[in-house]
Tab-separated table of C-alpha atoms and ligand atoms in Angstrom:
chain	number	residue	atom	x	y	z
T	123	MET	CA	-1.750	41.987	22.599
T	124	SER	CA	0.732	45.084	21.341
T	125	ALA	CA	0.792	48.331	22.840
T	126	ALA	CA	-2.310	50.515	22.131
T	127	SER	CA	-3.114	53.059	19.413
T	128	THR	CA	-4.432	56.454	19.825
T	129	ILE	CA	-6.963	58.329	17.674
T	130	THR	CA	-8.565	61.761	18.269
T	131	VAL	CA	-11.956	62.289	16.479
T	132	ASP	CA	-13.758	65.389	16.746
T	133	GLY	CA	-11.259	66.688	19.471
T	134	LYS	CA	-11.851	63.421	21.319
T	135	GLN	CA	-8.750	61.205	22.040
T	136	ILE	CA	-9.437	57.475	22.475
T	137	SER	CA	-7.081	54.535	23.086
T	138	LEU	CA	-7.462	51.493	20.604
T	139	PRO	CA	-5.944	48.070	21.326
T	140	VAL	CA	-3.218	46.830	19.014
T	141	LYS	CA	-3.611	43.064	18.286
T	142	SER	CA	-0.338	40.888	16.958
T	143	GLY	CA	-0.811	37.729	14.832
T	144	THR	CA	1.955	34.883	14.846
T	145	ILE	CA	3.192	36.640	11.559
T	146	GLY	CA	2.090	39.558	9.524
T	147	PRO	CA	0.922	43.249	9.863
T	148	ASP	CA	-0.482	44.001	13.535
T	149	VAL	CA	-4.280	45.063	13.485
T	150	VAL	CA	-6.082	47.952	15.222
T	151	ASP	CA	-8.972	46.544	16.943
T	152	ILE	CA	-11.410	49.712	16.226
T	153	GLY	CA	-14.614	47.763	17.638
T	154	LYS	CA	-15.255	50.131	20.074
T	155	LEU	CA	-14.652	53.090	17.934
T	156	TYR	CA	-18.302	54.218	16.929
T	157	ALA	CA	-19.457	53.519	20.523
T	158	GLN	CA	-16.482	55.925	21.914
T	159	THR	CA	-16.631	58.753	19.062
T	160	GLY	CA	-19.595	58.346	16.891
T	161	ALA	CA	-17.629	57.826	13.783
T	162	PHE	CA	-17.422	54.694	11.497
T	163	THR	CA	-13.732	53.909	9.647
T	164	PHE	CA	-14.417	54.260	5.748
T	165	ASP	CA	-12.299	51.272	3.911
T	166	PRO	CA	-14.382	50.765	0.436
T	167	GLY	CA	-12.692	47.608	-1.089
T	168	PHE	CA	-11.130	46.837	2.319
T	169	THR	CA	-7.559	47.683	1.293
T	170	SER	CA	-6.628	48.157	4.999
T	171	THR	CA	-9.150	46.343	6.624
T	172	ALA	CA	-8.910	42.864	8.409
T	173	SER	CA	-12.189	41.094	8.598
T	174	CYS	CA	-11.556	38.110	10.838
T	175	GLU	CA	-8.735	36.128	13.002
T	176	SER	CA	-7.723	33.114	10.883
T	177	ARG	CA	-5.393	30.067	11.120
T	178	ILE	CA	-5.552	28.615	7.685
T	179	THR	CA	-3.762	30.851	4.791
T	180	TYR	CA	-0.825	33.617	5.266
T	181	ILE	CA	0.446	35.694	2.119
T	182	ASP	CA	3.059	37.908	2.486
T	183	GLY	CA	2.263	40.137	-0.604
T	184	ASP	CA	5.820	41.892	-0.741
T	185	GLU	CA	7.597	38.643	-0.424
T	186	GLY	CA	5.656	36.790	-2.563
T	187	VAL	CA	4.768	34.322	0.099
T	188	LEU	CA	1.787	31.812	0.175
T	189	LEU	CA	1.619	29.453	3.195
T	190	TYR	CA	-1.223	26.686	3.837
T	191	ARG	CA	-1.255	26.164	7.630
T	192	GLY	CA	2.087	27.118	7.675
T	193	TYR	CA	3.443	24.947	4.675
T	194	PRO	CA	4.802	26.598	1.787
T	195	ILE	CA	2.652	26.400	-1.414
T	196	GLU	CA	5.743	25.099	-3.572
T	197	GLN	CA	6.273	22.205	-1.297
T	198	LEU	CA	2.845	21.107	-0.947
T	199	ALA	CA	2.289	21.376	-4.584
T	200	GLU	CA	5.554	19.551	-5.471
T	201	GLN	CA	5.115	16.939	-2.838
T	202	GLY	CA	1.661	16.419	-2.008
T	203	ASP	CA	-1.868	16.052	-3.536
T	204	PHE	CA	-4.887	17.996	-3.696
T	205	LEU	CA	-6.868	15.569	-1.040
T	206	GLU	CA	-4.121	15.968	1.379
T	207	THR	CA	-4.067	19.531	0.871
T	208	CYS	CA	-7.920	19.413	1.498
T	209	TYR	CA	-7.083	17.552	4.821
T	210	LEU	CA	-4.585	19.953	5.967
T	211	MET	CA	-7.232	22.934	5.154
T	212	LEU	CA	-9.943	21.195	7.188
T	213	PHE	CA	-8.123	19.678	10.199
T	214	GLY	CA	-4.932	21.823	10.469
T	215	GLU	CA	-2.354	18.983	9.951
T	216	LEU	CA	-0.852	17.129	7.166
T	217	PRO	CA	-2.578	13.760	7.572
T	218	THR	CA	-0.840	10.334	8.636
T	219	PRO	CA	-0.729	7.427	6.055
T	220	GLY	CA	-4.083	6.379	7.913
T	221	GLN	CA	-5.621	9.554	8.288
T	222	LYS	CA	-5.016	9.985	4.555
T	223	ALA	CA	-6.479	6.957	3.443
T	224	ASP	CA	-9.624	7.174	5.648
T	225	PHE	CA	-10.087	10.542	4.259
T	226	ASP	CA	-9.666	9.473	0.338
T	227	TYR	CA	-12.253	6.760	1.265
T	228	ARG	CA	-14.693	9.174	2.477
T	229	VAL	CA	-14.419	11.672	-0.072
T	230	THR	CA	-14.519	9.257	-2.923
T	231	ARG	CA	-17.729	7.699	-1.189
T	232	HIS	CA	-19.517	11.068	-1.620
T	233	THR	CA	-18.825	11.819	-5.221
T	234	MET	CA	-22.221	10.781	-6.459
T	235	VAL	CA	-25.217	13.586	-6.799
T	236	HIS	CA	-28.593	12.765	-5.927
T	237	ASP	CA	-29.937	11.354	-9.340
T	238	GLN	CA	-32.927	13.735	-9.499
T	239	MET	CA	-29.741	16.428	-10.250
T	240	ASN	CA	-29.935	15.028	-13.729
T	241	ARG	CA	-33.258	16.373	-14.269
T	242	PHE	CA	-32.327	19.678	-12.708
T	243	PHE	CA	-29.601	20.202	-15.548
T	244	THR	CA	-32.067	19.609	-18.165
T	245	GLY	CA	-33.816	22.531	-17.449
T	246	PHE	CA	-30.574	24.851	-18.669
T	247	ARG	CA	-30.032	25.882	-22.208
T	248	ARG	CA	-27.119	24.052	-23.416
T	249	ASP	CA	-25.285	27.137	-24.362
T	250	ALA	CA	-25.583	28.494	-20.597
T	251	HIS	CA	-22.396	29.432	-19.007
T	252	PRO	CA	-20.917	26.568	-17.128
T	253	MET	CA	-20.765	28.897	-14.121
T	254	ALA	CA	-24.483	29.946	-14.227
T	255	VAL	CA	-24.849	26.090	-14.020
T	256	MET	CA	-22.672	25.909	-10.873
T	257	VAL	CA	-24.301	28.721	-9.203
T	258	ALA	CA	-27.431	27.255	-9.423
T	259	SER	CA	-26.789	23.257	-9.029
T	260	VAL	CA	-24.655	24.177	-5.714
T	261	GLY	CA	-27.197	26.038	-4.103
T	262	ALA	CA	-29.759	23.240	-5.333
T	263	LEU	CA	-27.661	20.988	-2.999
T	264	SER	CA	-29.514	22.266	-0.065
T	265	ALA	CA	-32.482	21.074	-1.386
T	266	PHE	CA	-31.537	17.585	-1.539
T	267	TYR	CA	-29.136	16.835	1.237
T	268	HIS	CA	-31.477	18.347	4.184
T	269	ASP	CA	-29.629	15.691	6.679
T	270	SER	CA	-26.318	18.273	6.625
T	271	THR	CA	-27.921	21.591	6.690
T	272	ASP	CA	-27.930	22.253	10.464
T	273	ILE	CA	-24.705	24.324	11.093
T	274	THR	CA	-25.339	24.145	14.835
T	275	ASP	CA	-24.288	20.302	14.384
T	276	GLU	CA	-20.816	19.403	14.153
T	277	SER	CA	-21.384	16.131	12.752
T	278	GLN	CA	-23.501	17.695	9.972
T	279	ARG	CA	-21.049	20.535	9.279
T	280	MET	CA	-18.452	17.739	8.569
T	281	ILE	CA	-20.812	15.852	6.482
T	282	ALA	CA	-21.601	18.836	4.416
T	283	SER	CA	-17.883	19.801	4.189
T	284	MET	CA	-16.975	16.281	2.559
T	285	ARG	CA	-20.424	16.362	0.110
T	286	MET	CA	-19.199	19.965	-0.983
T	287	ILE	CA	-15.404	18.882	-1.490
T	288	ALA	CA	-16.800	15.448	-3.331
T	289	LYS	CA	-19.113	16.687	-5.398
T	290	MET	CA	-17.909	19.912	-6.954
T	291	PRO	CA	-16.109	18.025	-9.356
T	292	THR	CA	-19.337	15.785	-10.339
T	293	LEU	CA	-21.478	18.772	-10.927
T	294	ALA	CA	-18.496	20.541	-12.857
T	295	ALA	CA	-18.264	17.683	-15.186
T	296	MET	CA	-22.022	17.505	-15.540
T	297	ALA	CA	-22.111	21.166	-16.625
T	298	TYR	CA	-19.493	20.343	-18.996
T	299	LYS	CA	-20.982	17.091	-20.415
T	300	TYR	CA	-24.276	19.133	-20.719
T	301	SER	CA	-22.824	22.001	-22.726
T	302	ILE	CA	-21.376	19.406	-25.148
T	303	GLY	CA	-24.533	17.257	-25.362
T	304	GLN	CA	-22.743	14.239	-24.013
T	305	PRO	CA	-24.077	11.875	-21.627
T	306	PHE	CA	-23.024	12.282	-17.947
T	307	VAL	CA	-20.370	10.116	-16.683
T	308	TYR	CA	-20.648	8.648	-13.047
T	309	PRO	CA	-17.763	8.752	-10.648
T	310	LYS	CA	-15.699	5.685	-10.188
T	311	ASN	CA	-14.281	4.920	-6.628
T	312	ASP	CA	-11.281	3.257	-7.952
T	313	LEU	CA	-9.794	6.248	-9.268
T	314	ASP	CA	-8.021	9.381	-7.389
T	315	TYR	CA	-9.941	12.533	-6.932
T	316	THR	CA	-8.250	14.280	-10.190
T	317	SER	CA	-8.372	11.328	-12.542
T	318	ASN	CA	-11.871	11.000	-11.562
T	319	PHE	CA	-12.844	14.203	-12.704
T	320	LEU	CA	-11.063	14.144	-16.053
T	321	ARG	CA	-12.748	10.916	-16.650
T	322	MET	CA	-15.962	12.046	-16.011
T	323	CYS	CA	-15.265	15.241	-18.080
T	324	TYR	CA	-13.842	13.307	-21.132
T	325	ALA	CA	-14.979	9.837	-21.234
T	326	VAL	CA	-17.769	8.535	-23.436
T	327	PRO	CA	-19.666	5.427	-23.312
T	328	CYS	CA	-18.299	3.924	-26.434
T	329	GLU	CA	-14.981	3.375	-25.330
T	330	GLU	CA	-12.633	3.147	-22.073
T	331	TYR	CA	-11.229	6.829	-21.240
T	332	GLN	CA	-7.370	6.387	-20.711
T	333	ILE	CA	-6.194	8.829	-18.115
T	334	ASN	CA	-3.078	10.742	-19.005
T	335	PRO	CA	-1.090	10.806	-15.588
T	336	ILE	CA	1.064	13.798	-16.834
T	337	PHE	CA	-2.390	15.935	-17.134
T	338	ALA	CA	-3.722	14.232	-13.855
T	339	LYS	CA	-0.686	15.344	-11.921
T	340	ALA	CA	-0.785	18.680	-13.567
T	341	LEU	CA	-4.669	19.528	-12.695
T	342	ASP	CA	-3.989	18.259	-9.276
T	343	LYS	CA	-1.272	20.685	-8.817
T	344	ILE	CA	-3.704	23.448	-10.295
T	345	PHE	CA	-6.035	22.352	-7.547
T	346	ILE	CA	-3.744	22.984	-4.692
T	347	LEU	CA	-2.605	26.324	-6.067
T	348	HIS	CA	-6.017	27.427	-6.122
T	349	ALA	CA	-7.381	25.731	-2.852
T	350	ASP	CA	-7.240	29.043	-0.677
T	351	HIS	CA	-5.907	32.383	-0.610
T	352	GLU	CA	-7.167	34.146	2.881
T	353	GLN	CA	-9.841	36.604	2.566
T	354	ASN	CA	-10.286	37.233	-1.072
T	355	ALA	CA	-13.381	38.482	-2.453
T	356	SER	CA	-15.240	35.136	-2.959
T	357	THR	CA	-14.088	33.650	0.706
T	358	SER	CA	-15.212	36.978	2.331
T	359	THR	CA	-18.685	36.407	0.305
T	360	VAL	CA	-19.123	33.022	2.116
T	361	ARG	CA	-18.178	34.132	5.306
T	362	LEU	CA	-20.641	36.898	4.993
T	363	ALA	CA	-22.936	34.478	3.732
T	364	GLY	CA	-22.320	31.955	6.661
T	365	SER	CA	-22.627	34.763	9.533
T	366	SER	CA	-26.223	35.024	9.094
T	367	GLY	CA	-26.449	30.880	9.540
T	368	ALA	CA	-27.492	30.068	6.027
T	369	ASN	CA	-26.465	26.504	5.143
T	370	PRO	CA	-23.233	25.497	3.871
T	371	PHE	CA	-24.710	24.785	0.297
T	372	ALA	CA	-25.935	28.303	-0.183
T	373	CYS	CA	-22.869	30.028	1.122
T	374	ILE	CA	-20.828	27.989	-1.372
T	375	ALA	CA	-23.013	28.973	-3.990
T	376	ALA	CA	-22.568	32.831	-3.064
T	377	GLY	CA	-18.841	32.088	-3.400
T	378	VAL	CA	-19.162	30.272	-6.750
T	379	ALA	CA	-21.093	33.691	-7.918
T	380	CYS	CA	-18.749	35.834	-6.679
T	381	LEU	CA	-15.722	34.059	-7.993
T	382	TRP	CA	-17.191	34.451	-11.377
T	383	GLY	CA	-16.264	38.055	-11.618
T	384	PRO	CA	-13.277	38.884	-14.145
T	385	ALA	CA	-11.544	40.761	-11.660
T	386	HIS	CA	-11.516	37.591	-9.626
T	387	GLY	CA	-11.598	33.913	-10.272
T	388	GLY	CA	-13.063	34.881	-13.782
T	389	ALA	CA	-9.626	36.219	-14.743
T	390	ASN	CA	-8.273	33.089	-16.378
T	391	GLU	CA	-11.103	33.054	-18.759
T	392	ALA	CA	-10.427	36.536	-19.474
T	393	ALA	CA	-6.728	36.300	-19.553
T	394	LEU	CA	-6.926	33.420	-22.256
T	395	LYS	CA	-9.382	35.555	-24.282
T	396	MET	CA	-7.110	38.455	-24.185
T	397	LEU	CA	-3.935	36.209	-25.227
T	398	MET	CA	-6.117	35.252	-28.287
T	399	GLU	CA	-7.090	38.727	-28.964
T	400	ILE	CA	-3.739	39.767	-29.241
T	401	GLY	CA	-2.921	36.591	-31.299
T	402	THR	CA	0.789	37.304	-32.079
T	403	PRO	CA	3.803	38.410	-30.335
T	404	ASP	CA	4.191	41.553	-32.643
T	405	ARG	CA	0.960	42.758	-31.231
T	406	VAL	CA	1.879	42.848	-27.625
T	407	ASP	CA	3.391	46.396	-27.378
T	408	GLN	CA	-0.029	47.788	-28.741
T	409	TYR	CA	-1.891	46.301	-25.765
T	410	VAL	CA	0.674	46.956	-23.238
T	411	ALA	CA	0.035	50.570	-24.514
T	412	LYS	CA	-3.869	50.222	-23.925
T	413	ALA	CA	-3.527	48.907	-20.602
T	414	LYS	CA	-1.136	52.092	-19.771
T	415	ASP	CA	-3.830	54.488	-21.026
T	416	LYS	CA	-5.857	56.037	-18.328
T	417	ASN	CA	-8.627	56.775	-20.757
T	418	ASP	CA	-8.684	53.197	-21.825
T	419	PRO	CA	-10.755	51.001	-19.472
T	420	PHE	CA	-8.637	47.659	-20.962
T	421	ARG	CA	-6.687	45.907	-18.293
T	422	LEU	CA	-3.925	43.041	-18.857
T	423	MET	CA	-6.181	40.360	-17.562
T	424	GLY	CA	-3.838	37.827	-15.253
T	425	PHE	CA	-1.733	40.722	-14.279
T	426	GLY	CA	-1.769	42.519	-10.729
T	427	HIS	CA	-3.338	41.675	-7.473
T	428	ARG	CA	-4.361	43.444	-4.388
T	429	VAL	CA	-1.909	41.573	-2.214
T	430	TYR	CA	0.984	40.214	-4.099
T	431	LYS	CA	3.165	43.291	-5.015
T	432	ASN	CA	5.807	40.796	-6.246
T	433	TYR	CA	5.579	38.148	-8.252
T	434	ASP	CA	2.657	35.301	-7.459
T	435	PRO	CA	4.073	32.267	-5.816
T	436	ARG	CA	1.514	30.415	-7.876
T	437	ALA	CA	2.122	31.912	-11.084
T	438	ARG	CA	5.916	30.612	-11.040
T	439	ILE	CA	4.494	27.029	-10.442
T	440	MET	CA	1.998	27.634	-12.960
T	441	GLN	CA	4.199	28.611	-15.544
T	442	LYS	CA	6.510	25.415	-14.697
T	443	THR	CA	3.379	23.268	-15.040
T	444	THR	CA	2.155	24.809	-18.505
T	445	HIS	CA	5.496	24.023	-19.755
T	446	GLU	CA	5.132	20.324	-18.423
T	447	VAL	CA	1.695	19.974	-20.301
T	448	LEU	CA	2.760	21.672	-23.495
T	449	LYS	CA	5.972	19.357	-23.699
T	450	GLU	CA	3.720	16.227	-23.107
T	451	LEU	CA	1.288	17.540	-26.017
T	452	GLY	CA	4.746	18.191	-28.026
T	453	LYS	CA	3.362	21.865	-28.298
T	454	HIS	CA	6.844	23.612	-27.775
T	455	ASP	CA	5.534	26.452	-29.785
T	456	ASP	CA	2.071	27.014	-28.464
T	457	PRO	CA	1.329	30.627	-30.140
T	458	LEU	CA	-0.647	31.467	-26.962
T	459	LEU	CA	2.523	30.871	-25.049
T	460	GLU	CA	4.642	32.529	-27.173
T	461	VAL	CA	2.426	35.671	-26.742
T	462	ALA	CA	2.056	35.137	-23.039
T	463	MET	CA	5.995	34.886	-22.493
T	464	LYS	CA	6.437	38.082	-24.752
T	465	LEU	CA	3.691	40.157	-22.736
T	466	GLU	CA	5.313	39.134	-19.312
T	467	GLU	CA	8.573	40.192	-20.684
T	468	ILE	CA	7.675	43.356	-21.776
T	469	ALA	CA	5.518	44.235	-18.909
T	470	LEU	CA	8.047	43.197	-16.285
T	471	LYS	CA	10.550	45.634	-17.887
T	472	ASP	CA	8.063	48.557	-18.242
T	473	GLU	CA	8.269	51.309	-15.990
T	474	TYR	CA	4.168	51.661	-15.349
T	475	PHE	CA	4.033	47.827	-14.333
T	476	ILE	CA	7.239	48.060	-12.130
T	477	GLU	CA	5.874	51.278	-10.372
T	478	LYS	CA	2.580	49.634	-9.842
T	479	LYS	CA	4.009	46.543	-8.868
T	480	LEU	CA	1.793	44.550	-11.469
T	481	TYR	CA	3.287	41.012	-11.831
T	482	PRO	CA	1.506	38.052	-13.488
T	483	ASN	CA	-0.946	36.210	-10.863
T	484	ILE	CA	-1.842	32.888	-10.990
T	485	ASP	CA	-4.492	33.311	-13.787
T	486	PHE	CA	-1.884	34.528	-16.292
T	487	TYR	CA	-0.943	30.994	-17.083
T	488	SER	CA	-3.396	28.644	-15.965
T	489	GLY	CA	-5.808	29.275	-18.741
T	490	ILE	CA	-2.964	28.296	-21.260
T	491	THR	CA	-2.433	25.010	-19.464
T	492	LEU	CA	-6.097	24.286	-19.212
T	493	LYS	CA	-6.512	25.068	-23.136
T	494	ALA	CA	-3.847	22.669	-23.841
T	495	MET	CA	-5.609	19.966	-21.668
T	496	GLY	CA	-8.727	20.430	-23.667
T	497	PHE	CA	-10.948	22.459	-21.450
T	498	PRO	CA	-13.092	25.246	-23.192
T	499	THR	CA	-12.396	29.003	-21.749
T	500	ASP	CA	-15.657	28.994	-20.012
T	501	MET	CA	-14.888	25.937	-17.827
T	502	PHE	CA	-11.675	27.646	-16.582
T	503	THR	CA	-13.212	29.344	-13.761
T	504	VAL	CA	-15.368	26.177	-12.928
T	505	LEU	CA	-12.165	24.597	-12.351
T	506	PHE	CA	-11.155	27.517	-10.035
T	507	ALA	CA	-14.477	27.132	-8.076
T	508	VAL	CA	-13.615	23.064	-7.798
T	509	ALA	CA	-10.361	23.896	-5.978
T	510	ARG	CA	-11.249	26.823	-3.861
T	511	THR	CA	-14.499	24.991	-2.356
T	512	VAL	CA	-12.250	23.467	0.195
T	513	GLY	CA	-10.879	26.887	1.191
T	514	TRP	CA	-14.181	28.299	1.280
T	515	ILE	CA	-15.563	25.190	3.328
T	516	ALA	CA	-12.689	25.689	5.611
T	517	GLN	CA	-12.739	29.293	6.567
T	518	TRP	CA	-16.541	29.182	6.820
T	519	ALA	CA	-16.151	26.173	9.406
T	520	GLU	CA	-13.545	28.422	11.084
T	521	MET	CA	-15.992	31.274	11.253
T	522	ILE	CA	-18.706	29.026	12.378
T	523	GLU	CA	-16.767	27.680	15.114
T	524	ASP	CA	-15.308	31.132	16.473
T	525	PRO	CA	-16.955	31.584	19.715
T	526	SER	CA	-16.930	35.649	18.836
T	527	GLN	CA	-18.633	35.262	15.739
T	528	LYS	CA	-21.752	37.215	14.944
T	529	ILE	CA	-23.628	38.533	11.524
T	530	GLY	CA	-21.491	40.643	9.336
T	531	ARG	CA	-23.386	44.095	9.003
T	532	PRO	CA	-20.908	46.801	7.586
T	533	ARG	CA	-22.104	50.490	7.959
T	534	GLN	CA	-21.729	53.354	5.429
T	535	LEU	CA	-20.926	57.038	4.769
T	536	TYR	CA	-24.353	58.436	3.580
T	537	VAL	CA	-24.044	61.090	1.166
T	538	GLY	CA	-27.548	61.111	-0.145
T	539	PRO	CA	-30.674	63.709	0.386
T	540	THR	CA	-31.563	64.900	3.822
T	541	LYS	CA	-34.868	64.242	5.210
T	542	ARG	CA	-37.345	66.086	2.588
T	543	ASP	CA	-41.268	65.678	2.537
T	544	TYR	CA	-43.384	63.682	-0.010
T	545	VAL	CA	-44.968	65.671	-2.878
T	546	GLY	CA	-48.182	64.220	-4.509
T	547	ILE	CA	-47.638	63.227	-8.066
T	548	ASN	CA	-50.140	66.060	-9.185
T	549	ASP	CA	-47.865	68.613	-7.411
T	550	ARG	CA	-44.727	67.777	-8.994
T	551	GLY	CA	-43.279	70.113	-11.794
M	691	LIG	C1	-7.563	36.577	-8.194
M	691	LIG	O1	-7.867	38.084	-3.743
M	691	LIG	C2	-7.239	37.266	-4.241
M	691	LIG	O2	-6.386	36.606	-3.542
M	691	LIG	C3	-7.682	36.778	-5.472
M	691	LIG	C4	-6.784	35.502	-6.179
M	691	LIG	C5	-7.279	34.535	-5.270
M	691	LIG	O3	-6.690	33.286	-5.202
M	691	LIG	O4	-8.561	34.187	-4.690
M	691	LIG	O5	-5.604	35.617	-5.993
M	691	LIG	C6	-7.457	35.304	-7.380
M	691	LIG	O6	-8.705	37.058	-8.369
M	691	LIG	C7	-6.485	36.957	-8.881
M	691	LIG	C8	-6.609	38.470	-9.448
M	691	LIG	C9	-7.064	38.274	-10.921
M	691	LIG	N1	-7.816	39.323	-11.720
M	691	LIG	C10	-7.052	39.699	-12.868
M	691	LIG	O7	-6.075	39.244	-13.319
M	691	LIG	C11	-7.786	40.934	-13.343
M	691	LIG	C12	-6.670	42.218	-13.939
M	691	LIG	N2	-6.020	42.704	-12.485
M	691	LIG	C13	-6.927	43.608	-11.829
M	691	LIG	O8	-8.220	44.151	-12.267
M	691	LIG	C14	-6.507	44.346	-10.529
M	691	LIG	O9	-4.984	44.148	-10.435
M	691	LIG	C15	-6.856	43.458	-9.260
M	691	LIG	C16	-8.608	43.638	-9.115
M	691	LIG	C17	-6.536	41.968	-9.414
M	691	LIG	C18	-6.436	44.179	-8.075
M	691	LIG	O10	-7.179	45.606	-8.060
M	691	LIG	P1	-6.786	46.480	-6.921
M	691	LIG	O11	-5.772	45.711	-5.788
M	691	LIG	O12	-8.078	47.043	-6.242
M	691	LIG	O13	-5.730	47.384	-7.587
M	691	LIG	P2	-6.117	48.661	-8.419
M	691	LIG	O14	-7.363	48.203	-9.313
M	691	LIG	O15	-6.671	49.884	-7.362
M	691	LIG	O16	-5.007	49.097	-9.452
M	691	LIG	C19	-4.001	49.589	-9.026
M	691	LIG	C20	-3.503	50.444	-10.245
M	691	LIG	C21	-4.284	51.149	-10.795
M	691	LIG	O17	-3.916	52.421	-11.405
M	691	LIG	P3	-4.076	53.713	-10.720
M	691	LIG	O18	-5.578	54.240	-10.766
M	691	LIG	O19	-3.524	53.876	-9.534
M	691	LIG	O20	-3.403	54.967	-11.958
M	691	LIG	O21	-2.896	49.561	-11.125
M	691	LIG	C22	-3.641	49.546	-12.299
M	691	LIG	C23	-4.887	50.436	-11.900
M	691	LIG	O22	-5.367	50.923	-12.981
M	691	LIG	N3	-3.662	48.234	-12.649
M	691	LIG	C24	-3.837	47.658	-13.770
M	691	LIG	C25	-4.093	46.478	-13.955
M	691	LIG	N4	-4.341	45.884	-12.561
M	691	LIG	C26	-4.082	47.158	-11.509
M	691	LIG	N5	-3.472	48.233	-14.844
M	691	LIG	C27	-3.223	47.495	-16.101
M	691	LIG	N6	-3.412	45.917	-16.168
M	691	LIG	C28	-3.852	45.512	-14.906
M	691	LIG	N7	-4.313	44.219	-14.705
């Protein structure tokens, strides 16, 4: 605990404790502010507000640093695999070889979903957005797995966590297959997590599916990059939903819903659509001008970040992965990549973007890579949700296990009408 801070409200001065973490900004603990001053803090969008203590992910936005349980994202992405990151997220340490083998075995054997989920899917229109299907089907898991919805039971919490991590790829692949009118493909236990997902998406009953190891490695890396990101909008949604005691499947469904927004996880789909709309490098300047025009709501999707005021470290790794995938495909001159590189080059030199510290974020390159791998744009955020599920679950578990945890219930600054009496309808003007 560092020195206290003082604040004066309506002439009354009070002292508020300042708490320090292991790294990163201190926090002023305002828990007693209202009781001692009768005033609330006011911070819409939570630009200066820490909502919790956490040991999972650390971001230094000025330095472009991202650590999962203290390990740099660059090292985890280059040297590990996604299920290793999942183990690290859930248990706080990198697994031993035996722990990794056991964890992989257990996740693999939770990848099937209750077969009645197939009938659940047939209620959707084929052209439903896959994220709409994911919001519904993830929430529906709580209608099938009653033996892992008691959040007070540690063993049930762990089973629910394994089920969520394991079943998200299966549901995602089912959403994709359903949208293209192809039969669902069941998971295979002899495949690794990401290869299993690729096969469930792209295999057809008529022939054996050959997994491209470059694609599997690239997608596994993309999953690692998207696994967690401290208290972003969808993670905060999961924590708030969980604070009421809602079951984990319902909380993750709430996270999926929040992630869908174009300002958040929907930006990868929006960024690719923007690149496709720009179409050619010679049209980039006019779109940069639109993004700078205060009277034009257009924003460069895939640019800017609430926390990163430097290059998003995930975007750098993503850019490298994009080139690897395109090289594998022999697509050295993908027009979308040319547009993206031109856009990045211009934006990073433009005074507007420099002054506002707007850099490419993880969504800027991910869409190009996923499109090159054959995913339709409306599946991009679904893949983000598959990866982020482990972060949501780890943060949810951390919140549930926090002895000081209580239901989240913010207050407000009321600016509506003062008290007034009802007027009968016949007496209204
Ligand atoms: C993700 O939080 C996370 O960690 C999220 C995420 C994760 O892993 O969970 O990292 C994933 O969501 C990445 C972000 C994806 N979103 C986009 O790419 C959409 C485009 N970017 C934005 O709309 C915006 O940058 C946000 C939403 C990401 C951040 O918005 P902030 O922090 O609330 O900043 P702001 O909207 O107040 O913008 C500050 C200024 C504004 O100008 P002024 O009003 O000060 O004059 O910068 C401008 C904005 O107009 N601005 C942009 C811009 N983003 C911000 N101008 C043009 N293009 C943009 N992309």
